[in-house]
mmCIF file of C-alpha atoms and ligand atoms in Angstrom:
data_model
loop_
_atom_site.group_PDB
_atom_site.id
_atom_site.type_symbol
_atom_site.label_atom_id
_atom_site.label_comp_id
_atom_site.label_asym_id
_atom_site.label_seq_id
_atom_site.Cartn_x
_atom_site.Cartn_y
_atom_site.Cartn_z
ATOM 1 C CA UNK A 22 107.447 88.364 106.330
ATOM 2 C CA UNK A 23 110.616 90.171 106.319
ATOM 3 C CA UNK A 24 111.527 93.922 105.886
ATOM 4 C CA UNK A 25 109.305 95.619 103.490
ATOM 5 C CA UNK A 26 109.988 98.759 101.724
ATOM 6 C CA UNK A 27 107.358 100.936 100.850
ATOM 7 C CA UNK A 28 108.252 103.484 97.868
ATOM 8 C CA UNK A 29 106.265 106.819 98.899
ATOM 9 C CA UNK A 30 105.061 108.382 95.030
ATOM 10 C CA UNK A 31 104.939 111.761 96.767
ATOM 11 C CA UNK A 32 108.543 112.239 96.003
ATOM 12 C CA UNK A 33 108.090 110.813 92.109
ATOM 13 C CA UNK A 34 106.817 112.764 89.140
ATOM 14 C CA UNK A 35 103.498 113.222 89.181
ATOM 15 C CA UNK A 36 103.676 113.657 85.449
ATOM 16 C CA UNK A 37 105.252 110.238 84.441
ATOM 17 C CA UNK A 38 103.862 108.044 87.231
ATOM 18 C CA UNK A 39 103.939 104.510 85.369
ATOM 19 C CA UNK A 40 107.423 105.323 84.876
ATOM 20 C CA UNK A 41 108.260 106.231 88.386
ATOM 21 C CA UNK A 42 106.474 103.400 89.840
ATOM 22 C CA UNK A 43 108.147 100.946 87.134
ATOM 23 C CA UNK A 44 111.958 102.755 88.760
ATOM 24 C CA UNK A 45 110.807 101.088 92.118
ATOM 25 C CA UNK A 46 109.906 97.790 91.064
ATOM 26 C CA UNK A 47 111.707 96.335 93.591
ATOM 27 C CA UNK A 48 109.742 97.071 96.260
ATOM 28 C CA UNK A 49 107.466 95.491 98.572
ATOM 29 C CA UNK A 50 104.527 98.123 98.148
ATOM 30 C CA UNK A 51 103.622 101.210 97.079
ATOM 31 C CA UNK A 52 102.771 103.791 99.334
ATOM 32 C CA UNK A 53 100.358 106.419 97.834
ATOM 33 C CA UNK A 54 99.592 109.372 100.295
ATOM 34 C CA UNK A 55 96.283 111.171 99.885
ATOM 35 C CA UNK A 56 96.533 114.625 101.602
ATOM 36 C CA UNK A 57 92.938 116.650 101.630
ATOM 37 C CA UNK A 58 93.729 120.057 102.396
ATOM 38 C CA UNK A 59 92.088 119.795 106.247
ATOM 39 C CA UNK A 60 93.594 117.089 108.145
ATOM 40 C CA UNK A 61 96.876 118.006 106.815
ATOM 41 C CA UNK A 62 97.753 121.241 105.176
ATOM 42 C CA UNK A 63 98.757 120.219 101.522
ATOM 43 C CA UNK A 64 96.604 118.532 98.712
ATOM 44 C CA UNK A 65 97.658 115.330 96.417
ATOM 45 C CA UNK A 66 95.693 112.979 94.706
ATOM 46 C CA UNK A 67 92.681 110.778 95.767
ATOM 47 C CA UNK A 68 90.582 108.020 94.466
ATOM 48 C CA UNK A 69 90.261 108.298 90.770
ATOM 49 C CA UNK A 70 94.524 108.382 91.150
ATOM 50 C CA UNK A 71 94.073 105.724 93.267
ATOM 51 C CA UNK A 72 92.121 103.703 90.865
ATOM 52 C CA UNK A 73 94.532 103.844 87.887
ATOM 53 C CA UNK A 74 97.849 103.359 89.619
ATOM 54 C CA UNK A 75 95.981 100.175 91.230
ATOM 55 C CA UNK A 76 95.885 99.074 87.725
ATOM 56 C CA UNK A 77 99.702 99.683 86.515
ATOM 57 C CA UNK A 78 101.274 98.645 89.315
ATOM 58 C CA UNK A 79 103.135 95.514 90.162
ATOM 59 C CA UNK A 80 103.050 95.752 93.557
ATOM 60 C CA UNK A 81 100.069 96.337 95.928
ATOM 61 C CA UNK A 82 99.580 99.733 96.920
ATOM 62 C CA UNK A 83 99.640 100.878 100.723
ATOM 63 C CA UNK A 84 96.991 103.970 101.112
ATOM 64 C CA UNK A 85 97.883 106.491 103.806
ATOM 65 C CA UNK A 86 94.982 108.238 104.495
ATOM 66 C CA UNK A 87 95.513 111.773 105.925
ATOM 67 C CA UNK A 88 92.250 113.083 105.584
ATOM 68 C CA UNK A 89 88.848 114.008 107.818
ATOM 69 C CA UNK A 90 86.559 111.609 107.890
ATOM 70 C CA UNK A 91 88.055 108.173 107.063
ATOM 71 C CA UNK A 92 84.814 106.220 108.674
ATOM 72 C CA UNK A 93 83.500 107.116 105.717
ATOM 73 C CA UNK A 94 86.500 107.480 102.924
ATOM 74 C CA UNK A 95 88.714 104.640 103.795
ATOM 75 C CA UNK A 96 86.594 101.473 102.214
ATOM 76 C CA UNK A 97 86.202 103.592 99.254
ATOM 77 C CA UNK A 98 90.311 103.142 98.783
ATOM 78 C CA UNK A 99 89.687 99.781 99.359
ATOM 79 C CA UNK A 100 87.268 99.192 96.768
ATOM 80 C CA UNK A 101 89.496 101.640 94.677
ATOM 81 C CA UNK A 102 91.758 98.711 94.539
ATOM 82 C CA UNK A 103 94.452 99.439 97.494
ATOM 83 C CA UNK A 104 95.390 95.830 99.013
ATOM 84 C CA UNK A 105 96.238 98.144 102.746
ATOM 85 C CA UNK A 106 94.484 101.566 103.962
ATOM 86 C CA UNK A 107 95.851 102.988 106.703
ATOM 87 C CA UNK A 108 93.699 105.813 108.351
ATOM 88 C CA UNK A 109 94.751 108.097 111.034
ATOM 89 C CA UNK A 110 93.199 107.887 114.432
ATOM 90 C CA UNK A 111 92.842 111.483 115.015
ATOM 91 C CA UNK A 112 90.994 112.284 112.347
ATOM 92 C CA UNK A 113 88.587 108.406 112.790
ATOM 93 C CA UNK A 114 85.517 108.926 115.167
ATOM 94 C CA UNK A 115 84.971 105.160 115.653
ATOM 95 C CA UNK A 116 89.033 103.251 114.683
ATOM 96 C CA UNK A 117 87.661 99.623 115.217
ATOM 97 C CA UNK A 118 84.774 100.175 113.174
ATOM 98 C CA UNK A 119 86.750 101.338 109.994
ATOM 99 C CA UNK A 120 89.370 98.656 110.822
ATOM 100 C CA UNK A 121 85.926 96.154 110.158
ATOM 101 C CA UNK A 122 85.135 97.545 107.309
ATOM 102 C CA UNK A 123 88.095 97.055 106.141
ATOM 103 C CA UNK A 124 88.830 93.714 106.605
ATOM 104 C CA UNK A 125 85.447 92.944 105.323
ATOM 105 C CA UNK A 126 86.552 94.095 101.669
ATOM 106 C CA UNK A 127 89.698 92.031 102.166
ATOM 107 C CA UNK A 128 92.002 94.494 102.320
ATOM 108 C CA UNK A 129 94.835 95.086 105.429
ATOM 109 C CA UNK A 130 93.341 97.718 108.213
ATOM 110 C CA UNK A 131 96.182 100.143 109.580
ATOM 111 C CA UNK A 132 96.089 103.149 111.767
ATOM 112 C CA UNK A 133 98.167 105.833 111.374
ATOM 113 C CA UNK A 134 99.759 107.904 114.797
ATOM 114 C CA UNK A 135 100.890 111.375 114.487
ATOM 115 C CA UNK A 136 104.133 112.411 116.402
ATOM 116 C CA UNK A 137 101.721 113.847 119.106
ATOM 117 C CA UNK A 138 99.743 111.169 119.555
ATOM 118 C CA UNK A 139 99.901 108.743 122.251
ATOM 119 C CA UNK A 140 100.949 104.920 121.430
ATOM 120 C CA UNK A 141 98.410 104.085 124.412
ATOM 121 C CA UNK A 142 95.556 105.186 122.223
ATOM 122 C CA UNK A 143 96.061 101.750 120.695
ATOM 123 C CA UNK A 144 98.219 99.604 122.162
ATOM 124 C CA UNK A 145 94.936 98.039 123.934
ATOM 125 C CA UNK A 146 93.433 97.178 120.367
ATOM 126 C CA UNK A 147 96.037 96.220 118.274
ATOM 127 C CA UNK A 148 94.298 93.066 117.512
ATOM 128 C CA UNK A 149 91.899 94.841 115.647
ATOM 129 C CA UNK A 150 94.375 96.538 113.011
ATOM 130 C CA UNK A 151 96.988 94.535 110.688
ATOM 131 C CA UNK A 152 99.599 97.685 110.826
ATOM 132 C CA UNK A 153 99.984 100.607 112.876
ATOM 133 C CA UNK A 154 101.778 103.505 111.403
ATOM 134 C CA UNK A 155 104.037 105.299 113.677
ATOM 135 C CA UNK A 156 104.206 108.697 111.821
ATOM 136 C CA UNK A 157 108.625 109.822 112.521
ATOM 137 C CA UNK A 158 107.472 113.236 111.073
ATOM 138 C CA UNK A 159 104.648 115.448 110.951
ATOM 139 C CA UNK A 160 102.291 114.300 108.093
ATOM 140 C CA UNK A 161 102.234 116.543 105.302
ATOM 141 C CA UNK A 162 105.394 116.802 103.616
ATOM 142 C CA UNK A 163 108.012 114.759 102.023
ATOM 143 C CA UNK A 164 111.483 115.508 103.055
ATOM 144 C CA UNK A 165 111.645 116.488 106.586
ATOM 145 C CA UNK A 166 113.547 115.342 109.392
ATOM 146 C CA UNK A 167 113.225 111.946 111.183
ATOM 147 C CA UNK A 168 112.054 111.999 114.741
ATOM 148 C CA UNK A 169 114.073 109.312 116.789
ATOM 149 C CA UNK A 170 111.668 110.204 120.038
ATOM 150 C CA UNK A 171 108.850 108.558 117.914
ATOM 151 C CA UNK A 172 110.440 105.100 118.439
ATOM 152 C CA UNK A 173 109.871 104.049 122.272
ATOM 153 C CA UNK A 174 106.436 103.797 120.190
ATOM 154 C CA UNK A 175 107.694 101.226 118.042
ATOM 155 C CA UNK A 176 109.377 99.329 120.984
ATOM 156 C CA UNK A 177 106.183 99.529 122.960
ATOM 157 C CA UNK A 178 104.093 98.032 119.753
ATOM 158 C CA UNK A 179 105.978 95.338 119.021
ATOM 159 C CA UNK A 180 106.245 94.292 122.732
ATOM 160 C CA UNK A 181 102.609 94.356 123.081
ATOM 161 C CA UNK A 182 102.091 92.784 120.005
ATOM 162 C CA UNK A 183 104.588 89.634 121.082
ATOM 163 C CA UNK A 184 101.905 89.703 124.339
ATOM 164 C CA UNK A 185 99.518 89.231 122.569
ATOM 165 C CA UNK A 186 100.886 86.992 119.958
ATOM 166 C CA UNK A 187 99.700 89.014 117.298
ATOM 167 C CA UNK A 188 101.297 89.280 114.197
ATOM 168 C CA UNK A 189 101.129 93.410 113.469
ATOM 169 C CA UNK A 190 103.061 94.937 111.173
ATOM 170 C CA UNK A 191 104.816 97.828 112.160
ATOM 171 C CA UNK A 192 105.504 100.708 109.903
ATOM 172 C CA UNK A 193 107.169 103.984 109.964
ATOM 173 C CA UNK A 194 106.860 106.976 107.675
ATOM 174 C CA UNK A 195 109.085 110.092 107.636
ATOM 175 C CA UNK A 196 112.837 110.701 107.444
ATOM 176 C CA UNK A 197 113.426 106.923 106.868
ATOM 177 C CA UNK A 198 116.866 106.697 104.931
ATOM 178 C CA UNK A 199 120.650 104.903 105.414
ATOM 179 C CA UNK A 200 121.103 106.875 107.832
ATOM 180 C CA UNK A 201 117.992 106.045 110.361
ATOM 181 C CA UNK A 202 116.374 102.799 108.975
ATOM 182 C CA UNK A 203 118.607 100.872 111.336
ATOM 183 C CA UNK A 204 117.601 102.146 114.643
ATOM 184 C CA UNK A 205 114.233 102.100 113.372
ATOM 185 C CA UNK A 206 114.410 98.094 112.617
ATOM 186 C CA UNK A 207 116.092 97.308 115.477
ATOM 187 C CA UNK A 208 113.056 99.130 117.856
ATOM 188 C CA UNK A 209 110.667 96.967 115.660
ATOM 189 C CA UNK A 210 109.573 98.609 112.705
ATOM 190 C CA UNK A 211 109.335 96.435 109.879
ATOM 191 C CA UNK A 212 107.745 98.086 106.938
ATOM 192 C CA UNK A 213 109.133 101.480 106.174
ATOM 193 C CA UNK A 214 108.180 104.103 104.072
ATOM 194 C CA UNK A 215 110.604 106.624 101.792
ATOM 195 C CA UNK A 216 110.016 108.982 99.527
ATOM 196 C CA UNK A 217 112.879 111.332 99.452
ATOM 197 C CA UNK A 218 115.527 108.628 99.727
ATOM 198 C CA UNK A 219 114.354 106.062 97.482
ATOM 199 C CA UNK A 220 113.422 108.774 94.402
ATOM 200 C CA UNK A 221 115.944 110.915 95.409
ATOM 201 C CA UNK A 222 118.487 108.427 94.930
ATOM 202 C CA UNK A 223 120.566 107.893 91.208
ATOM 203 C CA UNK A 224 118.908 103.844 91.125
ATOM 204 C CA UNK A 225 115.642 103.758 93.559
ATOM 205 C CA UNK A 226 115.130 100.494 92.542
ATOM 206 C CA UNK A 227 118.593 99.584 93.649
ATOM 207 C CA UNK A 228 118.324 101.792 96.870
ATOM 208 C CA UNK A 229 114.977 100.190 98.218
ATOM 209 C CA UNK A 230 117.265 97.127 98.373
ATOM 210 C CA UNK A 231 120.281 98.391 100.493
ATOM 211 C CA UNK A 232 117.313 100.331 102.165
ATOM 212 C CA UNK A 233 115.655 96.501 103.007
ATOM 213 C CA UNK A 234 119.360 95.408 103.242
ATOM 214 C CA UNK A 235 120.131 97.303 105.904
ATOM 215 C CA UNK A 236 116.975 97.257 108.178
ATOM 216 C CA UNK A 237 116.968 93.051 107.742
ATOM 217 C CA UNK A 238 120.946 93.017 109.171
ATOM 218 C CA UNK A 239 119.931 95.724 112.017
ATOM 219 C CA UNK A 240 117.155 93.149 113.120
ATOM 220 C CA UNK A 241 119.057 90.595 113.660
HETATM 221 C C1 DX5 B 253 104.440 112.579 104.731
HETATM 222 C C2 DX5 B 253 104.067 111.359 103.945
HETATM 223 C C3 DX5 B 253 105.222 110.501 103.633
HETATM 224 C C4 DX5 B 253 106.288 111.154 102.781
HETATM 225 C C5 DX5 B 253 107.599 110.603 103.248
HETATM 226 O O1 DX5 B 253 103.319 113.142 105.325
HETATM 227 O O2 DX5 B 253 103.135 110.563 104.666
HETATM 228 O O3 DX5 B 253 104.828 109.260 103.069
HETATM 229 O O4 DX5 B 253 106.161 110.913 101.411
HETATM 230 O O5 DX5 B 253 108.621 111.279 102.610
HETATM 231 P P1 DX5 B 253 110.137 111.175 103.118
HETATM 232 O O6 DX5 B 253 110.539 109.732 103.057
HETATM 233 O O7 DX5 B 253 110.858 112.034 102.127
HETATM 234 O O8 DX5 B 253 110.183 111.715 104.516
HETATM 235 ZN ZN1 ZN B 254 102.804 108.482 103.937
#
């Protein structure tokens, strides 16, 4: 695989969504964040969404989970029809267990980081996950600043991940735009989330190119 770019809906209109995710089509997936109010302090859209969008889409939808309780929400997005469901380790009381489940229903199994959070809380399992997120903002909000002290993270995943000769996909979410998708490929990173830049942007479908573009000449 190489650099995928994952279209965040959060920054699309919610009231025209199978024409927002048609303006992206160009992408590699589409990232659908489901916010519940306790883990994080906003609210989106959860399964029944999830269910729909499944349908319309033409490419697979990436689930970022930033809820309470994932050991027991995240298969559901999985049987909703998301083809990846990444869940957040803070909020998970057993990580490996979820990742299982996961797998089971044929889906990817990814674990989400906040910007406080430790990359040692998983570098020792990442055999057990597909993707780790590396969060480069504080989950929550579209639109806010990248975090460039998030990505000794990166660097540290994808070295342990070469270790171990595991093939993890790396992905960050937050901030990611022209202007920061390069350092962020060249630590490792190689699926990357935007919202604000790609919808934001007068062609998104166009700009998730120079977005993938960009990170693939960075790389090299
Ligand atoms: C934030 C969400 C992100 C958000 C990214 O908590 O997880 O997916 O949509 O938005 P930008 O790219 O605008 O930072
Ligand atoms: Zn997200």
């Amino acid at each position: 695989m190489g650099m995928q770019i994952a279209p965040s809906i959060l920054s699309a209109d919610f009231a025209n969504l199978e024409t927002e995710i048609a303006r992206v089509s160009t992408a590699d997936w589409l990232h659908f964040d489901v916010m519940d109010g306790h883990f994080v302090p906003n609210l989106t859209v959860g399964l029944p969404v999830l269910e729909r969008i499944a349908q319309v889409s033409p490419m697979p939808v990436d689930a970022h989970l930033m809820i309470e309780n994932p050991d027991r929400w995240a298969p559901r997005y999985a049987e909703a029809g998301a083809a990846s469901v990444t869940f957040h380790y803070e909020a998970a009381k057993d990580p490996k267990a979820i990742a299982r489940d996961l797998r089971a229903l044929g889906v990817r199994a990814s674990v989400a980081l906040k910007p406080g959070t430790p990359v040692d809380a998983v570098l020792d399992d990442i055999k057990y996950f597909d993707m780790v997120l590396v969060m480069t903002v504080e989950p929550g909000f579209g639109g806010q600043s990248f975090m460039p002290d998030m990505l000794p993270k990166v660097e540290a995943l994808r070295a342990a991940a070469r270790d171990a000769a595991h093939d993890l996909w790396i992905q960050t979410d937050g901030g990611i735009a022209r202007d920061t998708i390069e350092q962020t490929a060249r630590a490792g990173c190689d699926v990357f989330v935007a919202g604000s830049a790609v919808y934001g942007a007068a062609d998104p479908a166009a700009e998730v190119d120079a977005l993938r573009d960009l990170a693939a000449a960075a790389a090299k």
